[in-house]
CSV table of C-alpha atoms in Angstrom, one decimal:
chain,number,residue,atom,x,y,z
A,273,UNK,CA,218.2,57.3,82.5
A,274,UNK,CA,216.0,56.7,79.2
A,275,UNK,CA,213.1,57.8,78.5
A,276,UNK,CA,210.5,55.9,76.5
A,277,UNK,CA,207.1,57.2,75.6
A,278,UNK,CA,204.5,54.7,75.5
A,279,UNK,CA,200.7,55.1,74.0
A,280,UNK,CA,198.0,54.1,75.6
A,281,UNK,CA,195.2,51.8,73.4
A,282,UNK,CA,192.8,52.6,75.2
A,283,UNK,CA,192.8,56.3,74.8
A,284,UNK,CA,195.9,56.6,72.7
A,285,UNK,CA,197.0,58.9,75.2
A,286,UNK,CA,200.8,59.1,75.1
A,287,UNK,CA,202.3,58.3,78.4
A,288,UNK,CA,206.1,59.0,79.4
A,289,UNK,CA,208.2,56.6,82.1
A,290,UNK,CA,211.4,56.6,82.8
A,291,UNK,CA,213.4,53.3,82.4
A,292,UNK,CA,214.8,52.6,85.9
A,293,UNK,CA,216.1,48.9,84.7
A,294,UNK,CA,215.2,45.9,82.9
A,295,UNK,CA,215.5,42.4,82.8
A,296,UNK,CA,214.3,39.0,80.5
A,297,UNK,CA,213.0,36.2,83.2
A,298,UNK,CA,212.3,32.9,81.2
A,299,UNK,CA,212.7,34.5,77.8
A,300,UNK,CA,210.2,37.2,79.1
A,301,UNK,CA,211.4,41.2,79.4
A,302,UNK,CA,210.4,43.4,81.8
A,303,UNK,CA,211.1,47.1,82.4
A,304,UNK,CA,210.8,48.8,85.9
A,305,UNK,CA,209.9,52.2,85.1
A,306,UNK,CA,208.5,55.7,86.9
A,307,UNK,CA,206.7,58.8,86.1
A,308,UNK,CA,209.6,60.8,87.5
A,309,UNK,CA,213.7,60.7,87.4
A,310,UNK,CA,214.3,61.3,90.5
A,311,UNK,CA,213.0,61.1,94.2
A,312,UNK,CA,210.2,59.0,95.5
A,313,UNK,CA,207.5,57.9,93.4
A,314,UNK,CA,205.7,55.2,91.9
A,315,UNK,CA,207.0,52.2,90.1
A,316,UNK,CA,205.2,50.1,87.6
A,317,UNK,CA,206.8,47.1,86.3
A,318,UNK,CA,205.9,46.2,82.3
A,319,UNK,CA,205.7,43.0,80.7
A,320,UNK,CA,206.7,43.1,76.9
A,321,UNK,CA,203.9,40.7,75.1
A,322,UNK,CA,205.5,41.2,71.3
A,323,UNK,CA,208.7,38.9,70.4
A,324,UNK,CA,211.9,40.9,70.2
A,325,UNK,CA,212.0,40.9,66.1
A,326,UNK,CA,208.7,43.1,66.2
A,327,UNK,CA,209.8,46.6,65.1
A,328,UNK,CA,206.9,48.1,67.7
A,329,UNK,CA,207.6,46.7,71.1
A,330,UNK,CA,204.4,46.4,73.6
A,331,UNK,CA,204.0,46.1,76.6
A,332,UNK,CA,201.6,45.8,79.3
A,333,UNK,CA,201.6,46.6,83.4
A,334,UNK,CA,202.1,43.2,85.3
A,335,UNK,CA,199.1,43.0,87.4
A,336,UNK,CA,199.2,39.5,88.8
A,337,UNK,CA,200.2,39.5,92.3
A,338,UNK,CA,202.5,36.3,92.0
A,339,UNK,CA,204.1,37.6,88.9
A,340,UNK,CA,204.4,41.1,90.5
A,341,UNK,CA,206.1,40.0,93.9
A,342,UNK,CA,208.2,37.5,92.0
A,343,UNK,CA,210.0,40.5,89.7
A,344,UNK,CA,209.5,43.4,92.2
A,345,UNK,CA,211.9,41.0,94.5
A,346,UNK,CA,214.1,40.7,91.3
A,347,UNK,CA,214.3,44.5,91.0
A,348,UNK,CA,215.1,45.2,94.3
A,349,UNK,CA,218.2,42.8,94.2
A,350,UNK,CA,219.4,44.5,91.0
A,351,UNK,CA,218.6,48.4,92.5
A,352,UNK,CA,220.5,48.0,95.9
A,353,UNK,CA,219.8,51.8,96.5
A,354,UNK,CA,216.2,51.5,95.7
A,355,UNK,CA,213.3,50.6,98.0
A,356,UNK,CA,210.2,48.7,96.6
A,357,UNK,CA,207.5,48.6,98.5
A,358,UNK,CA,203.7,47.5,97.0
């Protein structure tokens, strides 16, 4: 599983996630990642606002419920294993 290390802007506080899967909906990606590797935790699910040329990638938690349900249900088709609950 990859590890990606993103920093924060409000605090520039680097923060590490663990790339569970990703996916591009309508031209848009989206990574489901957690805090931990392995055993049950949370999930967040990231939206990536830059275009895919950009050498820095950024991203930002999905936080509208629509939006949220919408890819969470998309996740849990591709994780068979994995349980996704909000």
């Amino acid at each position: 599983m990859e590890k990606v290390t993103f920093q924060s802007p409000q605090d520039g506080e680097a923060l590490e996630f663990y790339v569970m899967e990703e996916t591009k909906i309508n031209g848009i990606s989206y990574l489901l990642v957690t805090e931990e590797e392995d055993g049950d935790c949370d999930a967040f699910i990231l939206k990536r606002l830059s275009q895919d040329e950009e050498e820095d990638a950024v991203y930002e938690m999905v936080e509208s419920e629509e939006e949220l349900e919408d890819i969470s249900r998309i996740f849990s088709e591709m994780l068979e294993d994995v349980d996704i609950t909000m």
